[in-house]
mmCIF file of C-alpha atoms in Angstrom:
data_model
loop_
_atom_site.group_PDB
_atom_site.id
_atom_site.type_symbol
_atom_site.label_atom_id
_atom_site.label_comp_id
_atom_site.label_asym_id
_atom_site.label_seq_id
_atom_site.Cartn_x
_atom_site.Cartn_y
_atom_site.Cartn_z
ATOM 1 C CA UNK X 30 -23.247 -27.970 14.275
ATOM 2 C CA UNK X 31 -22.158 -25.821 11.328
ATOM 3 C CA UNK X 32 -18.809 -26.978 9.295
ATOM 4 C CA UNK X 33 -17.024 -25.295 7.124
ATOM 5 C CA UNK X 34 -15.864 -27.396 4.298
ATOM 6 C CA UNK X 35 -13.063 -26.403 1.550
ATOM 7 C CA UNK X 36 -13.019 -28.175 -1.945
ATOM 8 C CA UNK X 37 -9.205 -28.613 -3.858
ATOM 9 C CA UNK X 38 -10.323 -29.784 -6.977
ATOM 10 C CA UNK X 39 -14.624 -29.928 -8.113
ATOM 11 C CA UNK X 40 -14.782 -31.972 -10.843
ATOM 12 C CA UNK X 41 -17.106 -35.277 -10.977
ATOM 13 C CA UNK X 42 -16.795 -36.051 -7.543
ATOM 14 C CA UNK X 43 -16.417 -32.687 -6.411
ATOM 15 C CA UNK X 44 -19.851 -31.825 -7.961
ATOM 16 C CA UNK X 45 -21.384 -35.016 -6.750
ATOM 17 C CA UNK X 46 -20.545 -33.936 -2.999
ATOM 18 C CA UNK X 47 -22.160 -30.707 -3.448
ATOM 19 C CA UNK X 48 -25.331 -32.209 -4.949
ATOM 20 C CA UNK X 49 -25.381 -34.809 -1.785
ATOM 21 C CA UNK X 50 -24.531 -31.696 0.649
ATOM 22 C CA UNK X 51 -27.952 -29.805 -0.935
ATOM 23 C CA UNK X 52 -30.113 -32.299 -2.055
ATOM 24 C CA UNK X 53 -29.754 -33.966 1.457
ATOM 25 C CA UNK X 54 -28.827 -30.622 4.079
ATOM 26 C CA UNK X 55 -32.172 -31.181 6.082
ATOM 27 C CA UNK X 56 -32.197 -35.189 6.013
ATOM 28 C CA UNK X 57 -28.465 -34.246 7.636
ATOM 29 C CA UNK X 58 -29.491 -31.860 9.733
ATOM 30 C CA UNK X 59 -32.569 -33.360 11.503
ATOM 31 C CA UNK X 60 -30.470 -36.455 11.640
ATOM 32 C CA UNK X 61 -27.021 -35.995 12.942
ATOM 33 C CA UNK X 62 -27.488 -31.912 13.708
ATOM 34 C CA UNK X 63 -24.538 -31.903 10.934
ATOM 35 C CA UNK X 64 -24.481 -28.878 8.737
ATOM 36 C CA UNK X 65 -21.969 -27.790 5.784
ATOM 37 C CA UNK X 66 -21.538 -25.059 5.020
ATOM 38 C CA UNK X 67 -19.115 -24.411 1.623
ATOM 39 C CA UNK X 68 -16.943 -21.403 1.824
ATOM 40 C CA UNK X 69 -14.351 -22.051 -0.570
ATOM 41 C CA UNK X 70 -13.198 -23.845 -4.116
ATOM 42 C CA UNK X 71 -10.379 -24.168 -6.049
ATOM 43 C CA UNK X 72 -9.999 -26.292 -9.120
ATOM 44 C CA UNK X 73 -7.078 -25.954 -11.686
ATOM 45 C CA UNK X 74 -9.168 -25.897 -14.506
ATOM 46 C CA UNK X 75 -12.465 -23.768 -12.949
ATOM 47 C CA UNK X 76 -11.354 -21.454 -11.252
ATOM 48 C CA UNK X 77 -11.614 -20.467 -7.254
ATOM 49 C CA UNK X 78 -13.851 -19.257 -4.794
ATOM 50 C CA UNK X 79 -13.251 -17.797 -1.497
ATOM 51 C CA UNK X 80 -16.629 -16.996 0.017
ATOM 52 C CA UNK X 81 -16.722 -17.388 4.069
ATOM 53 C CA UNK X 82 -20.381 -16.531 4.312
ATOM 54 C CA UNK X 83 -21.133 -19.877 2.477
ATOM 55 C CA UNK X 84 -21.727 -20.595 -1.576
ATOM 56 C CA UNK X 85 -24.669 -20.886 -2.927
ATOM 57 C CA UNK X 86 -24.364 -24.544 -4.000
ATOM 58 C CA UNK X 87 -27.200 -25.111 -6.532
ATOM 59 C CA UNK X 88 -25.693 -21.721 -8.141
ATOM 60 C CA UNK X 89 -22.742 -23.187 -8.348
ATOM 61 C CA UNK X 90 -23.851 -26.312 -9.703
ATOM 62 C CA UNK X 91 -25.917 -24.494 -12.698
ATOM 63 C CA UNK X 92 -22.961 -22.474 -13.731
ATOM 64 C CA UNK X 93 -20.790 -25.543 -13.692
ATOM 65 C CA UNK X 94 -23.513 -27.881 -15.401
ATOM 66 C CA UNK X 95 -23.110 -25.707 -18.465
ATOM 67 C CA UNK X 96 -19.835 -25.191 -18.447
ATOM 68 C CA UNK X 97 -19.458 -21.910 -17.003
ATOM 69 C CA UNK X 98 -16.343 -21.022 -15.265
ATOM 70 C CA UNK X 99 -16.330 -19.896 -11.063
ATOM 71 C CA UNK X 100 -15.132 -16.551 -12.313
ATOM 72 C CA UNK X 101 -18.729 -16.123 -13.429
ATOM 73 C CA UNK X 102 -20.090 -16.847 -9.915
ATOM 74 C CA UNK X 103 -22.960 -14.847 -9.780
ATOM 75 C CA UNK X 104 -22.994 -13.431 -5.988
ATOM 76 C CA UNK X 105 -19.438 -12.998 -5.826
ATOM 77 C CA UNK X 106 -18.222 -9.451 -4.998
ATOM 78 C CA UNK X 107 -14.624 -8.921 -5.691
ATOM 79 C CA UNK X 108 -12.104 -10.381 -4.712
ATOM 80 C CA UNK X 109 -14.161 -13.430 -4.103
ATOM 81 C CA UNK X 110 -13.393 -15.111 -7.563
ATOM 82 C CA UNK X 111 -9.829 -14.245 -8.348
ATOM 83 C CA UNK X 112 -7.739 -16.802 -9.293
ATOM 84 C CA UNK X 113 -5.597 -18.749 -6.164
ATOM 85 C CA UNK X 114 -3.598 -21.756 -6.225
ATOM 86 C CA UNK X 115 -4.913 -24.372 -3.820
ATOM 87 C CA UNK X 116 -1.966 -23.664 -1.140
ATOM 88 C CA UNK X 117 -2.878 -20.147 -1.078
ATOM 89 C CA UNK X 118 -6.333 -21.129 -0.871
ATOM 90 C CA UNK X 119 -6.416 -22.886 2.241
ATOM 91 C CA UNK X 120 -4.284 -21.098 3.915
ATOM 92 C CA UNK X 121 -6.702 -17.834 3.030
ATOM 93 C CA UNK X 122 -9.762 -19.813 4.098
ATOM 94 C CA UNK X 123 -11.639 -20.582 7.513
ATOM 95 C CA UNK X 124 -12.640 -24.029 6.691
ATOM 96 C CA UNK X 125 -12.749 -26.808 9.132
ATOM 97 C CA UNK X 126 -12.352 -29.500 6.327
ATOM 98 C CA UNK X 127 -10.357 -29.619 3.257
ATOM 99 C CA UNK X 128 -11.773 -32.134 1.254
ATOM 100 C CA UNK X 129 -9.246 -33.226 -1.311
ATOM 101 C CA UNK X 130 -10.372 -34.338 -4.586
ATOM 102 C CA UNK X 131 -7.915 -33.883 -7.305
ATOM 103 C CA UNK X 132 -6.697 -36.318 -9.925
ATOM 104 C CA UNK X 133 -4.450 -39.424 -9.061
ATOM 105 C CA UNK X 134 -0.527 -39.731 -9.230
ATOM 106 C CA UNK X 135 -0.014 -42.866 -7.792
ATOM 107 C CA UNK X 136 4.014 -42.009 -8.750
ATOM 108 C CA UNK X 137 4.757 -38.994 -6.037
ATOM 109 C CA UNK X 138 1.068 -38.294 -5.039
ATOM 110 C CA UNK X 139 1.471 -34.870 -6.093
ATOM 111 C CA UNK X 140 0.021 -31.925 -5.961
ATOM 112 C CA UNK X 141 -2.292 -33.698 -3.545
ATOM 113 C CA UNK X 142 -0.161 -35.068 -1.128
ATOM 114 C CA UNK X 143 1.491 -31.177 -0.833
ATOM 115 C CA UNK X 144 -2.339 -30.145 -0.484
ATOM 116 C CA UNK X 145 -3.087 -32.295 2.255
ATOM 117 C CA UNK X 146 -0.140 -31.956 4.432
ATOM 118 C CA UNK X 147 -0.397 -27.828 4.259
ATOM 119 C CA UNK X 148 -4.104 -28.500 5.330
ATOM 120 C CA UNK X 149 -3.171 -30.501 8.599
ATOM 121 C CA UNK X 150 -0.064 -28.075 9.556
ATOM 122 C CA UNK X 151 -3.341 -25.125 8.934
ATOM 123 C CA UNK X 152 -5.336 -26.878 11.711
ATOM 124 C CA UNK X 153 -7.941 -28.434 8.999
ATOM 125 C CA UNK X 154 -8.897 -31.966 9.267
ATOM 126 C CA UNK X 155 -8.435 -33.501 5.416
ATOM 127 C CA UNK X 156 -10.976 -36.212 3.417
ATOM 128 C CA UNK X 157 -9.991 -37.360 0.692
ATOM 129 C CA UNK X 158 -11.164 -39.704 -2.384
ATOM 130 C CA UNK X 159 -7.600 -39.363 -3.885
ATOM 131 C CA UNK X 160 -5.308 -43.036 -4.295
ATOM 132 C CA UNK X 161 -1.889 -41.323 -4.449
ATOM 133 C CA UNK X 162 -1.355 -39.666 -1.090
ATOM 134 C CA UNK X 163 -2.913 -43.012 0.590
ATOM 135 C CA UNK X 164 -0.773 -45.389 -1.337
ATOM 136 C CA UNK X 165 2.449 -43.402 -1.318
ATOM 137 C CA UNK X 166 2.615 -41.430 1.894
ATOM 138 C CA UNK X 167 -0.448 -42.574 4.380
ATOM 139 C CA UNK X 168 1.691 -43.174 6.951
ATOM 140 C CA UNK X 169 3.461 -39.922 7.370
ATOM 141 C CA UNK X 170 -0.057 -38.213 6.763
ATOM 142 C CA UNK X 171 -1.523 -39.787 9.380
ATOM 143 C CA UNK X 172 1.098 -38.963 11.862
ATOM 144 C CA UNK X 173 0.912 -35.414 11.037
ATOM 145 C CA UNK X 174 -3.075 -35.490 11.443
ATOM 146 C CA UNK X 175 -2.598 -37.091 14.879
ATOM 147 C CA UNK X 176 0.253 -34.558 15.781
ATOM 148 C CA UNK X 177 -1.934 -31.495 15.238
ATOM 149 C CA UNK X 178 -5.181 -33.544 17.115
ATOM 150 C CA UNK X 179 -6.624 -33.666 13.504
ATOM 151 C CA UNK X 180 -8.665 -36.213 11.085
ATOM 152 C CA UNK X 181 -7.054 -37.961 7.783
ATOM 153 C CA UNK X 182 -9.756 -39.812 6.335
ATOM 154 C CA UNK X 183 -9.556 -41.953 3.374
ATOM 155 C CA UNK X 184 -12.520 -43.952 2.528
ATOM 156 C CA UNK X 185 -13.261 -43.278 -0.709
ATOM 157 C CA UNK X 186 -9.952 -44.288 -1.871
ATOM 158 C CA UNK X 187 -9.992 -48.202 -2.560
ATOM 159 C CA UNK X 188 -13.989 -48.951 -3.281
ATOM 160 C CA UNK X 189 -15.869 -44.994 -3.829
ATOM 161 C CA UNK X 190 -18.645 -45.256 -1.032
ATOM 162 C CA UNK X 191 -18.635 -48.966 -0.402
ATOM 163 C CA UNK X 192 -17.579 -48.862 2.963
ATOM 164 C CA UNK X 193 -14.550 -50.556 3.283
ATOM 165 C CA UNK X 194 -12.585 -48.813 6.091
ATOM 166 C CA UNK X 195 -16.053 -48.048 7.965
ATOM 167 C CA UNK X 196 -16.757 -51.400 8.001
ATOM 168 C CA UNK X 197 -13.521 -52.356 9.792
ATOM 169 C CA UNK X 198 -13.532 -49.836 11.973
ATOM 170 C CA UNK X 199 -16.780 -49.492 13.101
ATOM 171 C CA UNK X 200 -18.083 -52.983 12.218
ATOM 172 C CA UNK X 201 -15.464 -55.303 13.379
ATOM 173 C CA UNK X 202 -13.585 -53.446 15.841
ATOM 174 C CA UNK X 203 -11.583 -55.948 17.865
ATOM 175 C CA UNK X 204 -11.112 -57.955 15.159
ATOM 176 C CA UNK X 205 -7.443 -58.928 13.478
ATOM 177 C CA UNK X 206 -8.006 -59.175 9.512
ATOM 178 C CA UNK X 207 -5.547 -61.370 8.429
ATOM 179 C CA UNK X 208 -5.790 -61.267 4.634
ATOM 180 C CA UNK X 209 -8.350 -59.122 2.392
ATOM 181 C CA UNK X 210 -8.988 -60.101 -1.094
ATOM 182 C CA UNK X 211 -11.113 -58.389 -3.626
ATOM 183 C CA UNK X 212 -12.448 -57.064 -7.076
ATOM 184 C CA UNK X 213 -10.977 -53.704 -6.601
ATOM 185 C CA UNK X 214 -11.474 -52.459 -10.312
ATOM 186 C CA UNK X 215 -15.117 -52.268 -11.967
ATOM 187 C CA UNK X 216 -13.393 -51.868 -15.476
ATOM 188 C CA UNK X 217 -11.526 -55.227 -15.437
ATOM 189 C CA UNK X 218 -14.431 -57.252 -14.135
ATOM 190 C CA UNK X 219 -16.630 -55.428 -16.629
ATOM 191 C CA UNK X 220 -14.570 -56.661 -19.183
ATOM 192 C CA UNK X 221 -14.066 -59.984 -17.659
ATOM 193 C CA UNK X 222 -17.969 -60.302 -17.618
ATOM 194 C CA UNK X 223 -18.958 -59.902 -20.741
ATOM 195 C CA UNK X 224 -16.286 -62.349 -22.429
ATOM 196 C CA UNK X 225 -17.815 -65.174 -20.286
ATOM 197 C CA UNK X 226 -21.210 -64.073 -20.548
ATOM 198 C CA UNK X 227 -21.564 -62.840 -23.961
ATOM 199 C CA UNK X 228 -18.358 -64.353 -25.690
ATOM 200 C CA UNK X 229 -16.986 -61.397 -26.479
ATOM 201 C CA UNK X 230 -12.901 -60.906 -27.264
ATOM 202 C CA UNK X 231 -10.797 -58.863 -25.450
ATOM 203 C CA UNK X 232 -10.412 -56.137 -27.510
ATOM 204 C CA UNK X 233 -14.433 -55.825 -28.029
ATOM 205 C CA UNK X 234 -15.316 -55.883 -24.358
ATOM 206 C CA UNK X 235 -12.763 -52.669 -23.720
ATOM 207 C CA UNK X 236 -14.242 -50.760 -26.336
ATOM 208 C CA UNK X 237 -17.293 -51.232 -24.871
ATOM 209 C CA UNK X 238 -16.011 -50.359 -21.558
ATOM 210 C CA UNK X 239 -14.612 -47.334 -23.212
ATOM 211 C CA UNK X 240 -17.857 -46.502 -24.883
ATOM 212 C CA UNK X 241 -20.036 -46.671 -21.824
ATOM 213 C CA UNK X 242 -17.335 -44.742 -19.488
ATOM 214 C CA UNK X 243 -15.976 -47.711 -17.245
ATOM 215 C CA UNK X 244 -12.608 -47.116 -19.006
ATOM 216 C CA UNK X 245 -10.446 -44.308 -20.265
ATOM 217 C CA UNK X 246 -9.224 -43.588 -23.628
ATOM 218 C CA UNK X 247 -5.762 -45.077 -21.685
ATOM 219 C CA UNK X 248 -6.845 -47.865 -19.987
ATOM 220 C CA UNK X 249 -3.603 -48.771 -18.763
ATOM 221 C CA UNK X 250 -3.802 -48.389 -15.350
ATOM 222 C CA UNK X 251 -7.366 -50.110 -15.068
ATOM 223 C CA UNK X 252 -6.284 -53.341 -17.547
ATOM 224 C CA UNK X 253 -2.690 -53.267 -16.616
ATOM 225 C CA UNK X 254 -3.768 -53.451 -12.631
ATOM 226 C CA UNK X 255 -2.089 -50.654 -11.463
ATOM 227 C CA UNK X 256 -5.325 -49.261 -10.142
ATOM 228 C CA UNK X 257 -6.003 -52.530 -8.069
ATOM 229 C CA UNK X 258 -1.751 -52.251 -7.001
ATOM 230 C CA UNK X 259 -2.658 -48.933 -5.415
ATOM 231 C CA UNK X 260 -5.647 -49.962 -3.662
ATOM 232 C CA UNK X 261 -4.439 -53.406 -2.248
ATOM 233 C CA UNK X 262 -1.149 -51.083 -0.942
ATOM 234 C CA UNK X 263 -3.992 -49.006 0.554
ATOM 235 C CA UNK X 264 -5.303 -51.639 2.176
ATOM 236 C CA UNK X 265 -1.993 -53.460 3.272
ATOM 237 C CA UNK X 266 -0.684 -50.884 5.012
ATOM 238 C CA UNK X 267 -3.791 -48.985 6.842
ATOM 239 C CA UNK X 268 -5.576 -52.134 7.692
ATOM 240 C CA UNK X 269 -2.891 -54.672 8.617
ATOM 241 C CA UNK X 270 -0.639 -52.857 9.594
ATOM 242 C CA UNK X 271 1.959 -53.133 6.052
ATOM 243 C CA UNK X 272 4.621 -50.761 5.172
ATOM 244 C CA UNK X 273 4.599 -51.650 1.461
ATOM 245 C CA UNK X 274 5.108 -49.430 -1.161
ATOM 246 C CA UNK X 275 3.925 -50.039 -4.913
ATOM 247 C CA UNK X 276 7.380 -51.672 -6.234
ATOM 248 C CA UNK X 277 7.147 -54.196 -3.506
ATOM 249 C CA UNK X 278 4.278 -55.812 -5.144
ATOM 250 C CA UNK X 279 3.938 -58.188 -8.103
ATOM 251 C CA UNK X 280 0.890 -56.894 -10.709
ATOM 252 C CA UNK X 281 -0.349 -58.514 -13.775
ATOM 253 C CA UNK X 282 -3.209 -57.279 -16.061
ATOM 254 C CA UNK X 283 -5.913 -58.911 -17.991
ATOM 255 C CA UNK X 284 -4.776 -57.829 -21.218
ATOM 256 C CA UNK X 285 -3.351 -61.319 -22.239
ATOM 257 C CA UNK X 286 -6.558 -63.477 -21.222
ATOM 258 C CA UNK X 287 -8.391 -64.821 -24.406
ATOM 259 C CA UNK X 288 -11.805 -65.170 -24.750
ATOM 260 C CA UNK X 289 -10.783 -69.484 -25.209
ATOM 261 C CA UNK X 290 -9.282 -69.192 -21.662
ATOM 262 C CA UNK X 291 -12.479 -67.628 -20.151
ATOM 263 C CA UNK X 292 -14.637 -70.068 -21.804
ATOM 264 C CA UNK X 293 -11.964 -72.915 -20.633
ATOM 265 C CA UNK X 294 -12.373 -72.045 -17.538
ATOM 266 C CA UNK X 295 -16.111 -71.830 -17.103
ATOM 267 C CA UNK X 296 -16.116 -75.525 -18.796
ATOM 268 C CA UNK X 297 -13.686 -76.554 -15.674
ATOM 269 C CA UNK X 298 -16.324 -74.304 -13.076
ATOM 270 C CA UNK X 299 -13.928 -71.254 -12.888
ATOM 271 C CA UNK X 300 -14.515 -67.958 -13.422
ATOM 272 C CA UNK X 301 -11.572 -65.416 -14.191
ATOM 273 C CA UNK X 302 -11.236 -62.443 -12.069
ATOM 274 C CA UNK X 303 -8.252 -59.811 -11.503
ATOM 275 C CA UNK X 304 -7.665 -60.326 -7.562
ATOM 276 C CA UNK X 305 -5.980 -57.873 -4.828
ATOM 277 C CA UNK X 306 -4.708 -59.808 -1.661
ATOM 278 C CA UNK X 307 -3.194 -59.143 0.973
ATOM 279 C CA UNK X 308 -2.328 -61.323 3.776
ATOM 280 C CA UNK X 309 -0.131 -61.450 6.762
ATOM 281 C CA UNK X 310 2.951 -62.921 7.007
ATOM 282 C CA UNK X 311 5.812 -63.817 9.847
ATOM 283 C CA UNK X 312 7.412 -60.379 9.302
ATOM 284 C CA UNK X 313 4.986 -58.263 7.553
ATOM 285 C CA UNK X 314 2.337 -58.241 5.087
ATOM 286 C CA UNK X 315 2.644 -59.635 1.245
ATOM 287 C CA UNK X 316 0.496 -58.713 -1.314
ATOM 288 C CA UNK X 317 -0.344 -58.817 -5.327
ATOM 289 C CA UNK X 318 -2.619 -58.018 -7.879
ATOM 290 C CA UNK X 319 -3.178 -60.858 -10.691
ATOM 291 C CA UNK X 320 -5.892 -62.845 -12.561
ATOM 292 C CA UNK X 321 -7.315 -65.607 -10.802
ATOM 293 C CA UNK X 322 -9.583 -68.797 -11.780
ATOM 294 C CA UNK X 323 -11.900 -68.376 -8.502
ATOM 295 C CA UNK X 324 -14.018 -71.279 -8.425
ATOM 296 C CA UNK X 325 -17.930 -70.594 -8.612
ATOM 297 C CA UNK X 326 -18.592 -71.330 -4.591
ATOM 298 C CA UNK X 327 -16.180 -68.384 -3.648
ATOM 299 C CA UNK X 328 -18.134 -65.266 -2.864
ATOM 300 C CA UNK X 329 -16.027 -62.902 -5.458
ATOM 301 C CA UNK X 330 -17.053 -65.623 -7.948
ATOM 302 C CA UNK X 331 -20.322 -64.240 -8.283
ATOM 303 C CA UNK X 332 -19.375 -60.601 -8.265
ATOM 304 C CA UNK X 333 -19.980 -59.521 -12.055
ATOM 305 C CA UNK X 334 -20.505 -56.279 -14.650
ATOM 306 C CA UNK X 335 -18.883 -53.315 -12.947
ATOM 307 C CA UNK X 336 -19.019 -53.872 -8.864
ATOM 308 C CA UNK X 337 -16.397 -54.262 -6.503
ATOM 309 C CA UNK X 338 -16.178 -56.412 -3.686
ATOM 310 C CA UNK X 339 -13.783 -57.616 -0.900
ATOM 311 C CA UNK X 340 -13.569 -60.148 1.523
ATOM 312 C CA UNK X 341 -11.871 -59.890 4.924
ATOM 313 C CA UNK X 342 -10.442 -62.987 6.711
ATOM 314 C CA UNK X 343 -10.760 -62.424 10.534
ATOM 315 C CA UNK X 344 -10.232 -64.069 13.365
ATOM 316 C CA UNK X 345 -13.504 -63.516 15.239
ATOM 317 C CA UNK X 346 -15.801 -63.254 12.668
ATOM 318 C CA UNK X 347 -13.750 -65.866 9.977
ATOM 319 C CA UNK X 348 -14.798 -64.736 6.509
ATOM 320 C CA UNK X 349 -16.832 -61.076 5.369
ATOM 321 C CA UNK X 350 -17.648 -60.282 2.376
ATOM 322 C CA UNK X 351 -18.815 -56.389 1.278
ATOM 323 C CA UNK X 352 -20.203 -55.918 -2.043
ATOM 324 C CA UNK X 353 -21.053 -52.477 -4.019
ATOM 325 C CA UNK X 354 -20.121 -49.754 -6.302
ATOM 326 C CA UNK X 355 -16.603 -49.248 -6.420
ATOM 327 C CA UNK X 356 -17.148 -45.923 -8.459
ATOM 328 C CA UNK X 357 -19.420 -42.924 -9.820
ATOM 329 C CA UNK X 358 -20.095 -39.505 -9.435
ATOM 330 C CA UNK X 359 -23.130 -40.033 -6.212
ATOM 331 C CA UNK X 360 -21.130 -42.779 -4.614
ATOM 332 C CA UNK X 361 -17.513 -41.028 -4.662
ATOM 333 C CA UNK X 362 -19.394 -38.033 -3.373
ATOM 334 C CA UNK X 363 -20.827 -40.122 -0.858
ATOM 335 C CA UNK X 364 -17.648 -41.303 0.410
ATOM 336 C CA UNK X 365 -16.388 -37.991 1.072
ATOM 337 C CA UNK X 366 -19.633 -37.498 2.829
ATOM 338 C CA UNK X 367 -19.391 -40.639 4.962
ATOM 339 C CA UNK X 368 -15.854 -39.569 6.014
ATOM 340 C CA UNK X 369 -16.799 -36.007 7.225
ATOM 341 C CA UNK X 370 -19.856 -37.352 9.196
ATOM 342 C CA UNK X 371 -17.263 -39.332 11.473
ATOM 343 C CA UNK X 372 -15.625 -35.640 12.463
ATOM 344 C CA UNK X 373 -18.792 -34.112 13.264
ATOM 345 C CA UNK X 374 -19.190 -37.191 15.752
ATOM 346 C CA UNK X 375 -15.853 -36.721 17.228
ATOM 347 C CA UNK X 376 -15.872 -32.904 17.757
#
């Protein structure tokens, strides 16, 4: 069955679903009958296209892989190329799917959340790899999805592809989770890593992080742990049920650990990592984000350089752990294509 899929935003992750979408489209075809076909684009910086008969992707993957601008699309006839804001833009197109991959605000959630909700009154089921609308408004997204007999996916929001909302739906269905805890940023346990294993300060083991892309130029948000806040919110709220919102849980960074308290605690058989949790409570479900002395038998223990991972407490299955990627170009891509395989299974 043929989809039609529109992009809001195709940078890194937008490009690495299109190379998936072509690189794979007979693997996905044979396989699950599941076609894609990609009739329209918009990205602030890039420009838009509005093609129903499909895009050529690997033409739009040259032109983009040197810089080019949509405008210079080569097939398009007019009118196809002209620039359109992203509400315009899905309201204009016949896509089935919006996938939603625009930066994070993880303060309103905007322009994204705005995208996403125009999307589901339009009749289009949404993906998304996008942290702000989860954290901030998941809730109320979901309920609109459901009201218009629609899809809100989310899975690459807390770990890329690692398949962390897969796995509890499809893997332990039946199951309460009680508490999740995890390595939800690869820049902090990056960091973390290579002042226990190569004694490294602080300051040196972000620059490197910085010099081989694991962190920005502002690495607040990774450092600080606001990136893990929005992800264990994420988690609080679609998986156990939480209504939390980011002020309602306490965050502290790495910044402040020494490379003397790393190597303290490896002497005492700790290792530090920055820890999400989440776990049920009479009432609700509480939650934080702070560095942790994990002793060496605990499964996040072991997790090093730039992974993720995340443990579930259940009451069936007691203890599972999921290990992977928790970023990158192929694997965010994947995500988005993991979530819009689950719609072609349910239409």
């Amino acid at each position: 069955m043929e989809y039609r899929i529109g992009l809001i935003g195709c940078g890194t992750v937008g490009q690495g679903l299109l190379e998936i979408l072509d690189r794979k489209k007979e693997f996905l075809r044979d396989k699950y009958g599941f076609e894609a076909k990609v009739v329209a684009i918009s990205d602030k910086i890039k420009g838009t296209l509005l093609v129903p008969e499909g895009i050529d992707i690997p033409a739009v993957l040259e032109l983009l892989g040197r810089g080019g601008s949509l405008a210079d699309y080569p097939k398009a006839v007019p009118g196809q190329a002209e620039p359109l804001d992203p509400l315009d833009m899905i309201e204009k197109t016949d896509a089935d799917v919006i996938a939603e991959l625009t930066y994070t605000n993880i303060e309103t959630g905007e322009p994204a959340t705005s995208y996403i909700k125009k999307a589901l009154r339009s009749g289009k089921h949404v993906v998304t790899s996008n942290k702000g609308p989860a954290a901030l408004h998941y809730r109320e997204l979901q309920d609109l999805a459901r009201k218009n007999g629609l899809q809100f996916r989310i899975e690459g929001t807390v770990m890329s592809g690692t398949p962390v909302f897969h796995l509890a739906e499809s893997g332990l269905p039946g199951n309460d989770i009680r508490e999740v805890k995890g390595i939800l940023n690869g820049t902090t346990n990056f960091i973390l890593t290579k002042m226990e294993t190569e004694g490294m300060d602080y300051a040196d083991a972000l620059k490197l992080a910085q010099k081989l892309g694991y962190a920005e130029a502002d690495p607040t948000a990774d450092v600080e742990g606001f990136d893990a806040l929005a992800k264990i919110v994420i988690l609080s709220n679609v998986l156990m049920g939480g209504s939390l919102k980011t002020s309602d849980v306490p965050r502290k960074g790495i910044s402040a650990i020494s490379k003397a308290d790393v190597a303290a605690a490896k002497k005492e058989g700790f290792r530090f990592k920055l820890i999400a949790q989440a776990k049920k409570e009479a009432g609700g479900v509480a939650a934080s984000v702070s560095p942790q002395k994990l002793p060496l038998s605990d499964p996040l223990a072991g997790v090093m350089g730039a992974q993720n991972a995340l443990s579930f407490e259940t009451d069936l299955m007691g203890k599972v752990t999921i290990q992977g990627a928790g970023a990158g170009k192929t694997e965010t891509g994947f995500s988005i294509l993991s979530d819009l395989l689950p719609i072609h299974r349910c239409r």
